[in-house]
XYZ file of C-alpha atoms in Angstrom:
389
model
C -95.690 -10.709 108.706
C -97.261 -8.123 106.344
C -95.227 -4.818 104.848
C -96.467 -2.659 107.762
C -95.422 -4.872 110.393
C -91.720 -4.508 108.320
C -92.385 -1.015 108.063
C -93.118 -0.381 111.814
C -89.662 -2.605 112.874
C -87.592 -0.243 110.683
C -88.669 2.587 112.248
C -87.568 1.028 115.617
C -84.392 -0.376 114.310
C -83.704 3.664 113.352
C -84.203 4.637 116.877
C -82.177 2.290 118.392
C -79.883 3.101 116.063
C -79.702 7.194 115.094
C -81.075 8.444 118.667
C -83.702 10.274 118.291
C -86.593 9.460 115.518
C -88.996 12.797 114.383
C -92.005 13.386 115.700
C -93.763 11.962 112.643
C -92.575 9.111 112.338
C -93.217 8.426 115.749
C -96.814 9.051 115.287
C -96.937 6.526 112.537
C -94.828 4.290 114.273
C -97.931 4.471 117.296
C -100.420 4.319 114.455
C -99.215 1.174 113.294
C -99.195 -0.566 116.496
C -102.619 0.080 117.054
C -103.509 -1.348 113.428
C -101.717 -4.210 114.592
C -103.320 -4.458 117.489
C -106.652 -4.677 116.425
C -105.859 -7.181 113.720
C -104.694 -9.024 116.218
C -107.653 -8.437 118.493
C -109.655 -9.709 115.194
C -107.813 -12.656 114.576
C -108.222 -13.635 118.069
C -111.942 -13.549 118.024
C -112.546 -15.121 114.969
C -110.469 -18.502 116.685
C -112.988 -18.187 119.650
C -115.642 -18.016 117.069
C -114.284 -21.125 115.171
C -113.379 -23.009 118.601
C -117.103 -21.891 120.113
C -118.592 -23.564 116.945
C -116.316 -26.943 116.910
C -116.982 -27.560 120.777
C -120.758 -26.578 119.986
C -120.402 -29.124 117.097
C -119.088 -31.931 119.250
C -121.408 -31.256 122.100
C -124.234 -31.697 119.244
C -122.787 -35.093 118.468
C -122.957 -36.125 121.636
C -125.880 -35.223 122.886
C -127.342 -36.853 119.296
C -125.830 -40.152 120.344
C -126.781 -40.035 123.833
C -130.376 -39.358 122.284
C -130.020 -42.337 119.823
C -129.825 -44.664 123.573
C -133.016 -43.156 125.507
C -135.527 -43.940 122.784
C -136.122 -48.398 122.087
C -135.019 -49.233 118.628
C -137.537 -47.801 115.740
C -139.952 -49.833 114.277
C -139.353 -49.815 110.652
C -140.132 -53.042 109.285
C -143.485 -54.214 108.259
C -143.618 -57.352 109.529
C -143.253 -55.665 112.990
C -145.861 -53.163 112.210
C -148.044 -56.076 111.540
C -147.371 -57.822 114.939
C -148.424 -54.556 116.923
C -151.883 -54.508 115.081
C -152.794 -57.867 116.355
C -151.482 -56.823 119.688
C -153.909 -54.304 119.758
C -156.850 -56.687 120.037
C -155.035 -58.068 123.196
C -156.838 -56.204 125.585
C -155.233 -55.929 129.344
C -158.303 -55.940 132.177
C -157.199 -54.003 135.004
C -156.125 -55.989 138.488
C -157.437 -55.905 141.255
C -156.567 -52.754 143.573
C -153.988 -52.556 146.125
C -154.582 -53.955 149.348
C -153.429 -51.312 151.912
C -151.780 -52.262 155.256
C -153.361 -56.274 154.906
C -150.139 -57.577 153.806
C -148.426 -60.829 156.427
C -145.347 -61.910 154.730
C -143.437 -61.262 151.388
C -141.516 -64.880 150.013
C -139.051 -64.907 147.225
C -139.874 -66.787 144.119
C -137.843 -68.304 141.154
C -137.230 -64.763 139.890
C -134.901 -62.534 142.289
C -136.719 -59.554 140.518
C -140.104 -60.747 141.789
C -141.680 -61.222 145.040
C -145.004 -62.910 146.387
C -147.101 -60.847 148.857
C -149.118 -62.851 151.435
C -152.185 -61.112 152.606
C -154.625 -61.988 155.729
C -157.734 -62.890 153.637
C -155.601 -65.499 152.312
C -155.114 -64.240 149.099
C -151.298 -62.964 147.327
C -149.931 -61.415 144.367
C -146.765 -61.066 142.726
C -144.895 -57.625 142.493
C -141.589 -56.618 141.310
C -138.591 -55.779 143.849
C -137.991 -52.239 143.020
C -135.028 -52.791 144.895
C -133.999 -54.377 141.805
C -134.607 -51.486 139.739
C -133.166 -48.872 141.668
C -130.252 -48.260 139.507
C -132.053 -48.635 136.019
C -131.686 -45.060 134.744
C -134.912 -44.817 133.704
C -135.257 -43.725 137.375
C -132.042 -41.125 137.464
C -131.317 -40.041 134.032
C -133.524 -36.955 134.109
C -134.949 -37.051 137.312
C -136.374 -34.154 139.448
C -138.862 -34.177 142.097
C -139.435 -30.691 142.284
C -139.225 -29.602 138.214
C -142.304 -30.426 136.249
C -140.495 -30.566 133.333
C -136.770 -31.756 133.290
C -136.611 -32.980 129.850
C -135.217 -29.666 128.249
C -132.113 -31.041 126.517
C -134.831 -33.896 124.007
C -136.586 -32.258 121.757
C -138.678 -33.414 119.989
C -137.022 -33.848 116.697
C -134.629 -36.153 118.008
C -137.556 -38.929 118.179
C -137.570 -41.913 115.926
C -140.341 -42.005 113.292
C -141.820 -44.851 115.864
C -140.923 -46.749 118.781
C -142.784 -49.962 120.097
C -143.143 -49.699 124.096
C -144.281 -52.702 126.230
C -147.254 -51.495 128.637
C -147.267 -54.675 130.503
C -145.276 -56.963 132.153
C -145.827 -60.584 133.079
C -146.993 -59.490 136.007
C -150.208 -58.080 134.012
C -149.382 -54.712 136.137
C -152.048 -52.654 135.264
C -155.011 -50.470 136.406
C -157.319 -47.625 135.220
C -156.491 -44.335 136.924
C -160.212 -43.532 137.406
C -162.851 -45.364 134.979
C -165.515 -43.015 134.257
C -167.170 -40.459 131.986
C -164.796 -38.177 130.035
C -166.046 -34.503 130.679
C -167.829 -33.101 127.648
C -164.955 -30.934 125.994
C -162.649 -32.870 127.892
C -160.495 -34.974 125.811
C -156.963 -34.749 124.787
C -156.293 -32.345 121.286
C -157.188 -28.661 120.125
C -160.213 -27.186 121.072
C -160.853 -24.608 119.253
C -157.188 -23.655 118.438
C -156.442 -24.188 122.306
C -154.021 -27.500 122.942
C -155.687 -29.855 125.924
C -152.500 -32.215 126.628
C -154.841 -34.632 128.823
C -158.018 -35.718 129.440
C -160.304 -34.765 132.171
C -162.738 -37.616 133.499
C -165.410 -36.813 135.930
C -165.848 -37.697 139.366
C -166.989 -37.083 142.824
C -164.801 -35.637 145.006
C -163.018 -38.289 147.208
C -162.976 -40.833 144.875
C -159.949 -42.905 144.685
C -156.989 -42.514 141.833
C -155.144 -45.216 141.274
C -151.223 -46.019 139.946
C -151.680 -47.046 136.153
C -148.673 -49.010 136.039
C -146.123 -49.821 138.533
C -143.450 -47.082 139.037
C -141.505 -44.538 140.840
C -143.306 -41.109 142.236
C -140.896 -38.265 140.550
C -143.565 -35.733 141.727
C -146.194 -35.449 144.687
C -146.737 -31.448 145.478
C -149.281 -28.777 144.939
C -148.298 -27.085 141.172
C -149.410 -23.595 141.045
C -149.275 -23.555 137.528
C -153.033 -24.672 137.517
C -152.813 -28.846 137.871
C -153.257 -28.406 141.952
C -152.517 -31.182 144.207
C -150.510 -33.237 141.428
C -149.119 -36.541 141.003
C -146.424 -37.521 138.190
C -145.401 -41.357 138.375
C -142.836 -42.574 135.713
C -142.674 -46.109 134.785
C -140.299 -49.063 133.776
C -140.811 -47.865 130.004
C -140.121 -44.283 130.249
C -143.582 -43.138 130.243
C -145.290 -40.676 133.058
C -148.595 -40.634 134.120
C -149.852 -37.256 135.540
C -153.147 -37.064 137.711
C -154.169 -33.597 138.337
C -157.073 -31.281 140.543
C -156.166 -34.205 143.454
C -157.933 -33.212 147.105
C -155.316 -35.394 148.507
C -152.149 -36.549 147.806
C -151.374 -40.287 149.687
C -147.764 -40.871 147.860
C -144.180 -39.014 148.311
C -141.670 -38.232 145.892
C -139.239 -41.219 145.648
C -142.007 -43.620 146.487
C -142.004 -46.960 144.732
C -146.134 -47.840 144.093
C -147.825 -50.361 142.054
C -150.045 -50.664 139.585
C -153.436 -50.427 141.887
C -152.435 -48.929 144.632
C -154.513 -45.206 145.592
C -152.123 -42.482 145.429
C -154.671 -39.856 146.001
C -158.400 -38.838 145.795
C -160.084 -36.960 143.649
C -160.947 -33.298 143.590
C -160.996 -29.982 142.349
C -158.019 -28.130 143.187
C -156.324 -25.627 141.283
C -157.572 -24.190 138.194
C -160.928 -25.868 137.733
C -163.591 -25.699 136.959
C -165.080 -28.801 139.426
C -164.141 -32.231 140.808
C -162.385 -34.070 137.874
C -159.133 -35.776 137.540
C -157.047 -34.252 135.046
C -154.597 -36.950 133.652
C -152.130 -37.415 130.915
C -149.604 -39.145 129.382
C -146.324 -38.359 128.281
C -143.231 -39.651 126.705
C -139.917 -37.804 127.836
C -141.826 -34.963 128.260
C -144.079 -35.347 125.033
C -147.854 -35.423 125.125
C -150.106 -37.953 123.878
C -154.124 -39.024 123.766
C -154.611 -41.257 126.665
C -157.439 -43.009 124.907
C -154.700 -44.796 122.773
C -153.745 -46.811 125.916
C -156.920 -46.957 127.972
C -160.568 -47.541 127.218
C -161.945 -45.156 130.071
C -165.296 -46.324 130.326
C -164.561 -50.638 130.765
C -161.169 -49.706 132.507
C -159.160 -51.831 130.016
C -155.575 -51.194 128.421
C -156.625 -51.450 124.715
C -153.295 -53.418 124.005
C -150.601 -54.869 126.115
C -147.626 -53.063 123.355
C -148.292 -49.759 121.752
C -146.435 -48.415 118.832
C -146.132 -44.757 119.883
C -145.489 -42.733 116.970
C -143.590 -39.420 116.711
C -146.580 -37.685 114.928
C -148.748 -38.544 118.162
C -146.973 -36.086 120.039
C -148.529 -33.299 118.906
C -149.993 -30.316 120.897
C -147.717 -27.617 120.046
C -145.697 -27.404 123.421
C -143.702 -29.423 125.616
C -144.785 -27.665 128.900
C -147.593 -28.152 131.386
C -151.569 -28.005 130.743
C -152.536 -23.601 130.191
C -155.512 -24.165 132.684
C -156.242 -20.697 132.205
C -157.239 -21.139 128.575
C -158.975 -24.580 129.329
C -160.997 -22.609 132.200
C -161.812 -19.812 129.514
C -162.436 -22.535 126.758
C -165.493 -23.808 128.877
C -166.588 -20.593 130.247
C -167.007 -19.272 126.521
C -168.880 -22.604 125.667
C -171.310 -22.054 128.235
C -171.959 -18.873 127.371
C -172.574 -20.053 123.539
C -174.612 -22.882 124.973
C -176.713 -20.342 127.088
C -177.176 -18.314 123.841
C -178.531 -21.546 122.004
C -180.894 -22.401 124.455
C -182.265 -18.847 124.587
C -183.363 -19.045 120.662
C -186.836 -19.373 120.251
C -187.510 -20.316 116.440
C -191.015 -19.979 114.747
C -192.124 -21.614 111.721
C -194.168 -19.246 109.302
C -197.900 -20.395 108.859
C -200.960 -18.515 107.253
C -201.470 -14.799 107.563
C -198.104 -14.257 109.454
C -196.522 -11.420 109.330
C -193.134 -9.757 110.902
C -195.052 -7.382 112.469
C -197.526 -9.654 114.346
C -194.485 -11.886 115.106
C -192.506 -8.883 117.054
C -195.612 -8.309 118.612
C -196.051 -11.756 119.592
C -192.381 -12.677 121.044
C -191.800 -8.740 122.190
C -189.384 -8.023 120.049
C -189.089 -5.630 117.017
C -188.965 -6.431 113.242
C -185.466 -4.862 112.743
C -184.298 -7.447 114.892
C -185.958 -10.034 113.814
C -184.359 -9.142 110.140
C -181.094 -9.207 111.174
C -181.137 -12.353 112.930
C -182.642 -13.982 109.693
C -180.074 -11.643 107.168
C -183.481 -10.867 105.366
C -185.335 -7.245 104.916
C -188.777 -5.835 105.955
C -189.861 -6.696 102.663
C -189.216 -10.198 102.134
C -191.987 -12.424 101.806
C -192.525 -15.272 104.411
C -192.838 -18.707 102.602
C -195.119 -20.588 104.472
C -192.705 -23.491 106.667
C -190.143 -21.367 106.621
C -188.459 -20.916 110.403
C -187.237 -17.713 111.487
C -185.396 -17.070 114.558
C -187.126 -14.072 116.661
C -185.024 -14.568 120.079
């Protein structure tokens, strides 16, 4: 208790003992009371601030501990990295597409998680029993069938430097999403400072689009942000694959699908400049180049296991693709290509003059000089090329 508090209490005791308190002393007592209340308020605010900081520290600690469980063990030793490099040479061919409506029976196998599907053409295939996987946290944690990006609490700085991700299992469950040419300017990466977070595959409207790996459909809906008809599938290893601009969706949210199952038809819905598949690969919301996984010309999976490195997750943002910028870029490129096609060049020959060139090509001497950074008095050397349009 400080001197102000003692003085205030002395005044109160005097009032109780002596009856009346002088007005000046009473005012002083009130002033001291206000000062005491102000100090108490400051102390209370400081205490709340300290408690909030401690709570945040504890929450961050819990979040970081949880984040450590999201990802596989970090690849640190050189032996593991060398092993992954060897596996890069083991390509995986695409399985046959899943047959729809032709299965006649399902049999158990020695492995309770695997079933055998029999078809009416005397063929069969192994598939995973998805009932066994339904309790897998991969398909419950951050599960959202509406929001495109449910990973807000998992920031890139929580990722380890590198992780080994198994892409296929003993069933070789892989099928290319679509096999074809990547559109010009349709690759993953910065395009004139604009981020392109997937790849664009040229196709015809109505071409079948396949599930790349087996998994569970997280999103199947029309996306007003530019993807158009969009299907997002989450796979057993935590990867998600995005299939955008579809003309038709043939799966629903929460549905289990097998690699090679037709999930939709190619198209040009949403913000699109023509029929193509916009295909993305993401890991906990972070995009990386799909060509690290798939050779889209042959349809092969490049490797069985990939070491995903933190620096692969590049392009500036966790959010979806900005299709407005993508279209603006394509229009800009088309204008430049048109301008390039309209350019005309002339190789200087003996007797050529700027005036004669201007008359021949329907332009002016001033314009030719501007296009070539020369003056009207510049000597024209034989063999030099001048832009005349």
